[in-house]
mmCIF file of C-alpha atoms in Angstrom:
data_model
loop_
_atom_site.group_PDB
_atom_site.id
_atom_site.type_symbol
_atom_site.label_atom_id
_atom_site.label_comp_id
_atom_site.label_asym_id
_atom_site.label_seq_id
_atom_site.Cartn_x
_atom_site.Cartn_y
_atom_site.Cartn_z
ATOM 1 C CA MET A 1 -0.195 0.269 0.064
ATOM 2 C CA LYS A 2 1.609 3.180 -1.076
ATOM 3 C CA SER A 3 1.299 6.140 1.918
ATOM 4 C CA HIS A 4 0.640 8.607 -0.562
ATOM 5 C CA ILE A 5 -2.599 7.143 -1.717
ATOM 6 C CA PHE A 6 -3.913 6.134 1.282
ATOM 7 C CA TRP A 7 -3.384 9.706 2.682
ATOM 8 C CA SER A 8 -5.407 10.902 -0.305
ATOM 9 C CA LEU A 9 -8.249 8.484 0.586
ATOM 10 C CA LEU A 10 -8.302 9.176 3.683
ATOM 11 C CA LYS A 11 -8.754 12.943 3.177
ATOM 12 C CA LYS A 12 -11.564 12.103 1.079
ATOM 13 C CA ASP A 13 -13.293 10.269 3.426
ATOM 14 C CA PHE A 14 -12.580 12.929 6.104
ATOM 15 C CA LEU A 15 -14.139 15.103 3.561
ATOM 16 C CA ASP A 16 -17.384 13.124 3.138
ATOM 17 C CA LEU A 17 -17.602 12.839 6.639
ATOM 18 C CA LEU A 18 -17.572 16.665 7.092
ATOM 19 C CA ARG A 19 -19.657 17.178 3.471
ATOM 20 C CA SER A 20 -22.482 14.562 4.823
ATOM 21 C CA LYS A 21 -22.419 16.567 8.580
ATOM 22 C CA LYS A 22 -21.748 13.306 10.188
ATOM 23 C CA ILE A 23 -18.961 15.123 11.878
ATOM 24 C CA LEU A 24 -21.138 17.934 12.875
ATOM 25 C CA ILE A 25 -23.965 15.664 14.081
ATOM 26 C CA LEU A 26 -21.268 13.718 16.484
ATOM 27 C CA GLY A 27 -19.717 17.261 17.456
ATOM 28 C CA ILE A 28 -23.885 18.481 18.480
ATOM 29 C CA ILE A 29 -24.470 15.328 20.294
ATOM 30 C CA PHE A 30 -21.502 14.723 22.666
ATOM 31 C CA LEU A 31 -21.725 18.330 23.454
ATOM 32 C CA PHE A 32 -25.139 18.148 24.433
ATOM 33 C CA VAL A 33 -24.131 15.271 26.663
ATOM 34 C CA ALA A 34 -21.490 17.098 28.001
ATOM 35 C CA ILE A 35 -23.182 20.437 28.974
ATOM 36 C CA SER A 36 -26.791 19.060 29.442
ATOM 37 C CA SER A 37 -25.292 16.113 32.316
ATOM 38 C CA VAL A 38 -23.683 19.081 34.497
ATOM 39 C CA VAL A 39 -26.774 20.997 34.296
ATOM 40 C CA LEU A 40 -29.060 18.201 35.116
ATOM 41 C CA ALA A 41 -27.024 17.030 38.440
ATOM 42 C CA LYS A 42 -27.277 20.416 39.483
ATOM 43 C CA VAL A 43 -31.293 21.158 38.915
ATOM 44 C CA MET A 44 -32.289 17.749 39.220
ATOM 45 C CA PRO A 45 -32.629 18.080 43.230
ATOM 46 C CA GLN A 46 -34.388 21.398 42.822
ATOM 47 C CA ILE A 47 -36.738 19.923 40.196
ATOM 48 C CA LEU A 48 -37.777 17.020 42.423
ATOM 49 C CA ASN A 49 -37.958 19.324 45.765
ATOM 50 C CA SER A 50 -40.315 21.598 43.830
ATOM 51 C CA LEU A 51 -42.821 18.644 42.961
ATOM 52 C CA PRO A 52 -45.816 18.001 44.957
ATOM 53 C CA GLN A 53 -45.276 16.274 48.092
ATOM 54 C CA THR A 54 -47.564 13.077 49.626
ATOM 55 C CA PRO A 55 -48.541 14.647 53.149
ATOM 56 C CA GLY A 56 -46.675 13.157 55.906
ATOM 57 C CA LEU A 57 -43.815 12.183 53.485
ATOM 58 C CA THR A 58 -40.590 14.494 53.563
ATOM 59 C CA ILE A 59 -37.776 13.719 51.084
ATOM 60 C CA SER A 60 -34.406 15.090 51.588
ATOM 61 C CA LEU A 61 -32.342 15.086 48.528
ATOM 62 C CA PRO A 62 -28.450 15.550 49.073
ATOM 63 C CA THR A 63 -26.548 18.806 47.357
ATOM 64 C CA PRO A 64 -25.626 17.462 44.100
ATOM 65 C CA THR A 65 -21.825 16.849 43.848
ATOM 66 C CA TYR A 66 -19.295 15.882 40.689
ATOM 67 C CA LEU A 67 -19.773 12.375 41.145
ATOM 68 C CA ASP A 68 -23.455 12.887 40.221
ATOM 69 C CA SER A 69 -22.630 15.116 37.131
ATOM 70 C CA VAL A 70 -19.987 12.114 35.809
ATOM 71 C CA ASP A 71 -22.791 9.731 36.738
ATOM 72 C CA GLN A 72 -24.752 11.678 34.140
ATOM 73 C CA PHE A 73 -22.236 12.260 31.979
ATOM 74 C CA VAL A 74 -21.624 8.169 31.591
ATOM 75 C CA LYS A 75 -25.487 7.390 31.406
ATOM 76 C CA ASN A 76 -26.235 10.089 28.414
ATOM 77 C CA LEU A 77 -22.838 8.442 26.702
ATOM 78 C CA SER A 78 -24.290 4.983 26.916
ATOM 79 C CA GLN A 79 -28.045 5.590 26.419
ATOM 80 C CA LEU A 80 -27.925 8.092 23.733
ATOM 81 C CA ALA A 81 -24.481 9.171 22.388
ATOM 82 C CA ILE A 82 -23.760 5.561 21.352
ATOM 83 C CA PHE A 83 -27.075 5.062 19.828
ATOM 84 C CA VAL A 84 -26.617 8.181 17.402
ATOM 85 C CA LEU A 85 -23.260 7.032 16.853
ATOM 86 C CA VAL A 86 -24.470 3.555 15.949
ATOM 87 C CA PHE A 87 -26.407 4.918 13.158
ATOM 88 C CA LEU A 88 -23.936 7.430 11.849
ATOM 89 C CA VAL A 89 -21.458 4.958 11.154
ATOM 90 C CA ALA A 90 -24.066 2.362 9.890
ATOM 91 C CA GLY A 91 -23.634 3.693 6.379
ATOM 92 C CA THR A 92 -19.716 3.651 6.262
ATOM 93 C CA VAL A 93 -19.471 1.012 3.440
ATOM 94 C CA VAL A 94 -22.795 0.188 2.739
ATOM 95 C CA ASP A 95 -23.647 3.751 1.352
ATOM 96 C CA GLU A 96 -21.062 3.491 -0.976
ATOM 97 C CA LYS A 97 -21.919 -0.078 -2.375
ATOM 98 C CA THR A 98 -25.875 0.999 -2.656
ATOM 99 C CA LYS A 99 -24.865 4.145 -4.661
ATOM 100 C CA LYS A 100 -22.440 2.228 -6.587
ATOM 101 C CA THR A 101 -19.743 4.815 -6.089
ATOM 102 C CA LEU A 102 -17.131 1.946 -5.354
ATOM 103 C CA GLU A 103 -16.434 1.061 -8.953
ATOM 104 C CA LEU A 104 -14.979 4.719 -9.555
ATOM 105 C CA THR A 105 -13.167 4.355 -6.437
ATOM 106 C CA LEU A 106 -11.588 1.253 -6.885
ATOM 107 C CA THR A 107 -10.644 1.692 -10.549
ATOM 108 C CA LYS A 108 -7.827 4.088 -9.331
ATOM 109 C CA PRO A 109 -4.803 2.384 -7.944
ATOM 110 C CA ILE A 110 -6.623 1.915 -4.466
ATOM 111 C CA SER A 111 -6.959 -1.497 -2.924
ATOM 112 C CA LYS A 112 -9.667 -2.978 -1.093
ATOM 113 C CA LYS A 113 -7.478 -2.901 2.095
ATOM 114 C CA ALA A 114 -6.510 0.762 1.813
ATOM 115 C CA PHE A 115 -10.382 1.437 1.253
ATOM 116 C CA ILE A 116 -11.703 -0.123 4.408
ATOM 117 C CA LEU A 117 -8.535 0.946 6.322
ATOM 118 C CA SER A 118 -9.588 4.381 5.443
ATOM 119 C CA LYS A 119 -13.137 4.380 6.350
ATOM 120 C CA TYR A 120 -12.337 2.809 9.682
ATOM 121 C CA ALA A 121 -9.547 5.695 10.073
ATOM 122 C CA ALA A 122 -11.646 8.295 9.452
ATOM 123 C CA ASN A 123 -14.854 7.104 11.148
ATOM 124 C CA LEU A 124 -12.915 6.378 14.261
ATOM 125 C CA GLY A 125 -10.518 8.971 14.163
ATOM 126 C CA SER A 126 -13.616 11.674 13.989
ATOM 127 C CA ILE A 127 -15.072 9.654 16.828
ATOM 128 C CA LYS A 128 -11.878 10.096 19.077
ATOM 129 C CA VAL A 129 -11.093 14.007 18.519
ATOM 130 C CA VAL A 130 -14.809 14.929 19.072
ATOM 131 C CA TYR A 131 -15.704 12.724 22.184
ATOM 132 C CA LEU A 132 -12.422 13.783 23.794
ATOM 133 C CA ILE A 133 -13.048 17.483 23.017
ATOM 134 C CA SER A 134 -16.369 17.202 24.586
ATOM 135 C CA ALA A 135 -15.011 15.241 27.527
ATOM 136 C CA LEU A 136 -12.576 18.235 28.195
ATOM 137 C CA ILE A 137 -15.556 20.314 27.858
ATOM 138 C CA PHE A 138 -17.354 18.268 30.872
ATOM 139 C CA TYR A 139 -14.809 18.324 32.965
ATOM 140 C CA PHE A 140 -14.076 21.763 33.185
ATOM 141 C CA TYR A 141 -17.700 22.706 33.463
ATOM 142 C CA THR A 142 -18.143 20.444 36.174
ATOM 143 C CA VAL A 143 -15.119 21.779 38.241
ATOM 144 C CA THR A 144 -16.500 25.191 37.577
ATOM 145 C CA THR A 145 -19.800 24.137 38.799
ATOM 146 C CA PHE A 146 -19.142 21.695 41.515
ATOM 147 C CA ALA A 147 -15.588 21.053 42.629
ATOM 148 C CA SER A 148 -12.139 20.219 41.578
ATOM 149 C CA PHE A 149 -11.556 16.202 40.960
ATOM 150 C CA SER A 150 -8.729 14.534 39.782
ATOM 151 C CA PHE A 151 -8.100 15.054 36.224
ATOM 152 C CA ILE A 152 -5.684 11.588 35.539
ATOM 153 C CA ASN A 153 -8.378 9.363 36.784
ATOM 154 C CA PHE A 154 -11.033 11.271 34.793
ATOM 155 C CA LEU A 155 -8.713 10.940 31.827
ATOM 156 C CA ILE A 156 -8.535 7.077 32.496
ATOM 157 C CA MET A 157 -12.084 6.957 32.552
ATOM 158 C CA SER A 158 -12.911 8.974 29.588
ATOM 159 C CA LEU A 159 -10.193 6.854 27.412
ATOM 160 C CA LEU A 160 -11.800 3.557 28.439
ATOM 161 C CA ILE A 161 -15.325 4.525 27.360
ATOM 162 C CA LEU A 162 -13.438 5.569 23.932
ATOM 163 C CA VAL A 163 -12.606 2.276 23.615
ATOM 164 C CA TYR A 164 -15.562 0.926 24.259
ATOM 165 C CA LEU A 165 -17.254 3.760 21.741
ATOM 166 C CA ILE A 166 -14.425 2.764 19.081
ATOM 167 C CA LEU A 167 -15.487 -0.875 19.749
ATOM 168 C CA ILE A 168 -19.377 -0.939 18.599
ATOM 169 C CA SER A 169 -18.298 1.485 16.045
ATOM 170 C CA SER A 170 -16.012 -1.000 14.504
ATOM 171 C CA ALA A 171 -18.426 -3.678 15.044
ATOM 172 C CA THR A 172 -20.976 -1.144 13.315
ATOM 173 C CA ILE A 173 -18.716 -1.053 10.285
ATOM 174 C CA PHE A 174 -17.772 -4.279 9.887
ATOM 175 C CA PHE A 175 -21.992 -5.256 9.623
ATOM 176 C CA SER A 176 -21.879 -1.821 6.950
ATOM 177 C CA THR A 177 -19.122 -4.106 5.485
ATOM 178 C CA ILE A 178 -21.308 -7.410 4.966
ATOM 179 C CA ALA A 179 -24.851 -5.637 5.204
ATOM 180 C CA SER A 180 -27.460 -4.654 2.201
ATOM 181 C CA SER A 181 -28.266 -1.632 3.784
ATOM 182 C CA PRO A 182 -27.458 0.943 6.647
ATOM 183 C CA ILE A 183 -30.455 -0.055 8.553
ATOM 184 C CA MET A 184 -29.149 -3.848 8.760
ATOM 185 C CA ALA A 185 -25.822 -2.926 9.705
ATOM 186 C CA ALA A 186 -27.280 -0.557 12.711
ATOM 187 C CA ILE A 187 -29.118 -3.378 13.637
ATOM 188 C CA GLY A 188 -25.748 -5.415 13.551
ATOM 189 C CA GLY A 189 -24.192 -2.676 15.865
ATOM 190 C CA PHE A 190 -27.155 -3.096 18.588
ATOM 191 C CA VAL A 191 -27.063 -6.768 18.535
ATOM 192 C CA SER A 192 -23.186 -6.056 19.177
ATOM 193 C CA MET A 193 -24.106 -3.824 22.103
ATOM 194 C CA ILE A 194 -26.343 -6.080 23.782
ATOM 195 C CA ILE A 195 -23.918 -9.427 23.650
ATOM 196 C CA LEU A 196 -21.086 -7.109 24.508
ATOM 197 C CA GLY A 197 -22.430 -4.976 27.490
ATOM 198 C CA THR A 198 -25.571 -7.552 28.801
ATOM 199 C CA VAL A 199 -25.435 -10.716 27.218
ATOM 200 C CA TRP A 200 -21.477 -10.872 28.146
ATOM 201 C CA GLY A 201 -22.075 -9.609 31.912
ATOM 202 C CA LEU A 202 -24.628 -12.374 32.986
ATOM 203 C CA ILE A 203 -22.325 -15.278 32.013
ATOM 204 C CA LYS A 204 -21.280 -15.367 35.532
ATOM 205 C CA SER A 205 -17.688 -17.169 34.783
ATOM 206 C CA ILE A 206 -16.719 -14.548 32.129
ATOM 207 C CA LYS A 207 -18.609 -11.236 33.254
ATOM 208 C CA ASN A 208 -15.484 -9.740 34.802
ATOM 209 C CA TYR A 209 -14.046 -9.960 31.129
ATOM 210 C CA SER A 210 -16.676 -8.124 29.622
ATOM 211 C CA PRO A 211 -15.742 -5.071 27.105
ATOM 212 C CA TYR A 212 -19.018 -3.182 29.201
ATOM 213 C CA LYS A 213 -16.647 -3.084 32.243
ATOM 214 C CA LEU A 214 -14.839 -0.322 30.799
ATOM 215 C CA VAL A 215 -17.872 1.833 31.082
ATOM 216 C CA GLY A 216 -19.551 0.296 33.937
ATOM 217 C CA ASP A 217 -16.713 0.602 36.562
ATOM 218 C CA TYR A 218 -16.545 4.587 36.135
ATOM 219 C CA LYS A 219 -17.506 4.989 39.717
ATOM 220 C CA GLU A 220 -14.649 3.173 41.073
ATOM 221 C CA ILE A 221 -12.436 4.942 38.301
ATOM 222 C CA ILE A 222 -13.472 8.285 38.748
ATOM 223 C CA THR A 223 -12.498 8.179 42.450
ATOM 224 C CA SER A 224 -9.614 5.506 42.705
ATOM 225 C CA GLY A 225 -8.202 5.300 39.306
ATOM 226 C CA TRP A 226 -7.044 2.541 37.058
ATOM 227 C CA ASN A 227 -7.226 -0.861 38.377
ATOM 228 C CA LYS A 228 -5.854 -3.814 37.361
ATOM 229 C CA ASP A 229 -9.459 -5.763 36.904
ATOM 230 C CA LEU A 230 -9.671 -3.689 33.931
ATOM 231 C CA LEU A 231 -6.861 -4.914 32.149
ATOM 232 C CA PHE A 232 -8.650 -7.999 30.942
ATOM 233 C CA PRO A 233 -11.477 -6.104 29.444
ATOM 234 C CA LEU A 234 -9.334 -3.919 27.772
ATOM 235 C CA LEU A 235 -6.899 -6.018 26.289
ATOM 236 C CA ILE A 236 -10.103 -8.105 25.075
ATOM 237 C CA SER A 237 -11.691 -5.060 23.893
ATOM 238 C CA ILE A 238 -8.702 -4.078 21.675
ATOM 239 C CA VAL A 239 -8.425 -7.935 20.371
ATOM 240 C CA LEU A 240 -11.979 -7.413 19.171
ATOM 241 C CA ILE A 241 -11.581 -4.040 17.321
ATOM 242 C CA ILE A 242 -8.687 -5.289 15.261
ATOM 243 C CA SER A 243 -10.612 -8.536 14.417
ATOM 244 C CA PHE A 244 -13.205 -5.959 13.208
ATOM 245 C CA VAL A 245 -11.306 -4.282 11.125
ATOM 246 C CA TRP A 246 -9.418 -7.365 9.837
ATOM 247 C CA ALA A 247 -12.795 -9.426 9.353
ATOM 248 C CA SER A 248 -13.974 -6.088 7.371
ATOM 249 C CA ILE A 249 -11.103 -6.080 5.198
ATOM 250 C CA ILE A 250 -11.204 -10.192 4.253
ATOM 251 C CA VAL A 251 -15.147 -10.182 3.644
ATOM 252 C CA PHE A 252 -14.467 -6.822 1.383
ATOM 253 C CA GLN A 253 -11.860 -8.696 -0.455
ATOM 254 C CA LYS A 254 -14.072 -11.134 -1.524
ATOM 255 C CA GLN A 255 -17.206 -9.407 -2.579
ATOM 256 C CA GLU A 256 -17.632 -8.406 -5.957
ATOM 257 C CA ILE A 257 -18.255 -4.881 -6.745
ATOM 258 C CA GLU A 258 -21.525 -4.054 -8.388
ATOM 259 C CA ARG A 259 -21.395 -2.000 -11.548
#
């Protein structure tokens, strides 16, 4: 693979993400999560206290802290942002197949391997940059709203969550390689989320190795930092990401390009 050809292809894919406004949508969603998480953590007790009380029943809510803000942030990432993310990357490969633009792209000195690697690099690179910027915005907004807390612990937590987001995105792009439509690819992405995030955790003998542990253990990470129990989930996640990329290349190389 010639490097200048790959970089030209990568530039094209980044420009396509900009033109299709996928990066803009991703930025809006992550920024919304970053800001709304802090706001909700701050005002939710006030909202609940303003609700009509049952006679004879007094509810006293504790003063919100940065932990409540982090709690909202992680929940919004895992319940909102990741769903939008799946839909945004679901058309990565299949859109070009259905629009039949692959023939034009691959008639140039571009291999199928370079095509897939560029798709992964452009999408995952965009996700990484947008997510990390939003995470920094969230951190500084939380610190100014509540109280200072360990940036190192927050960085560890954010990077581990990023690995999980990349894992689900990689799985979805793989399904985009084999699916006949973006909807089918998105379904594949959601099934991956269920298997990696829920089903795996229900199997007692292997639940401690679940990739979702990178997200689920955020409370311990934010207070205590890295712990060795996260090593295997991290390694397994990295292996799965590489496997999805490699499988996408193998599958795509065997596919016939429709004319």
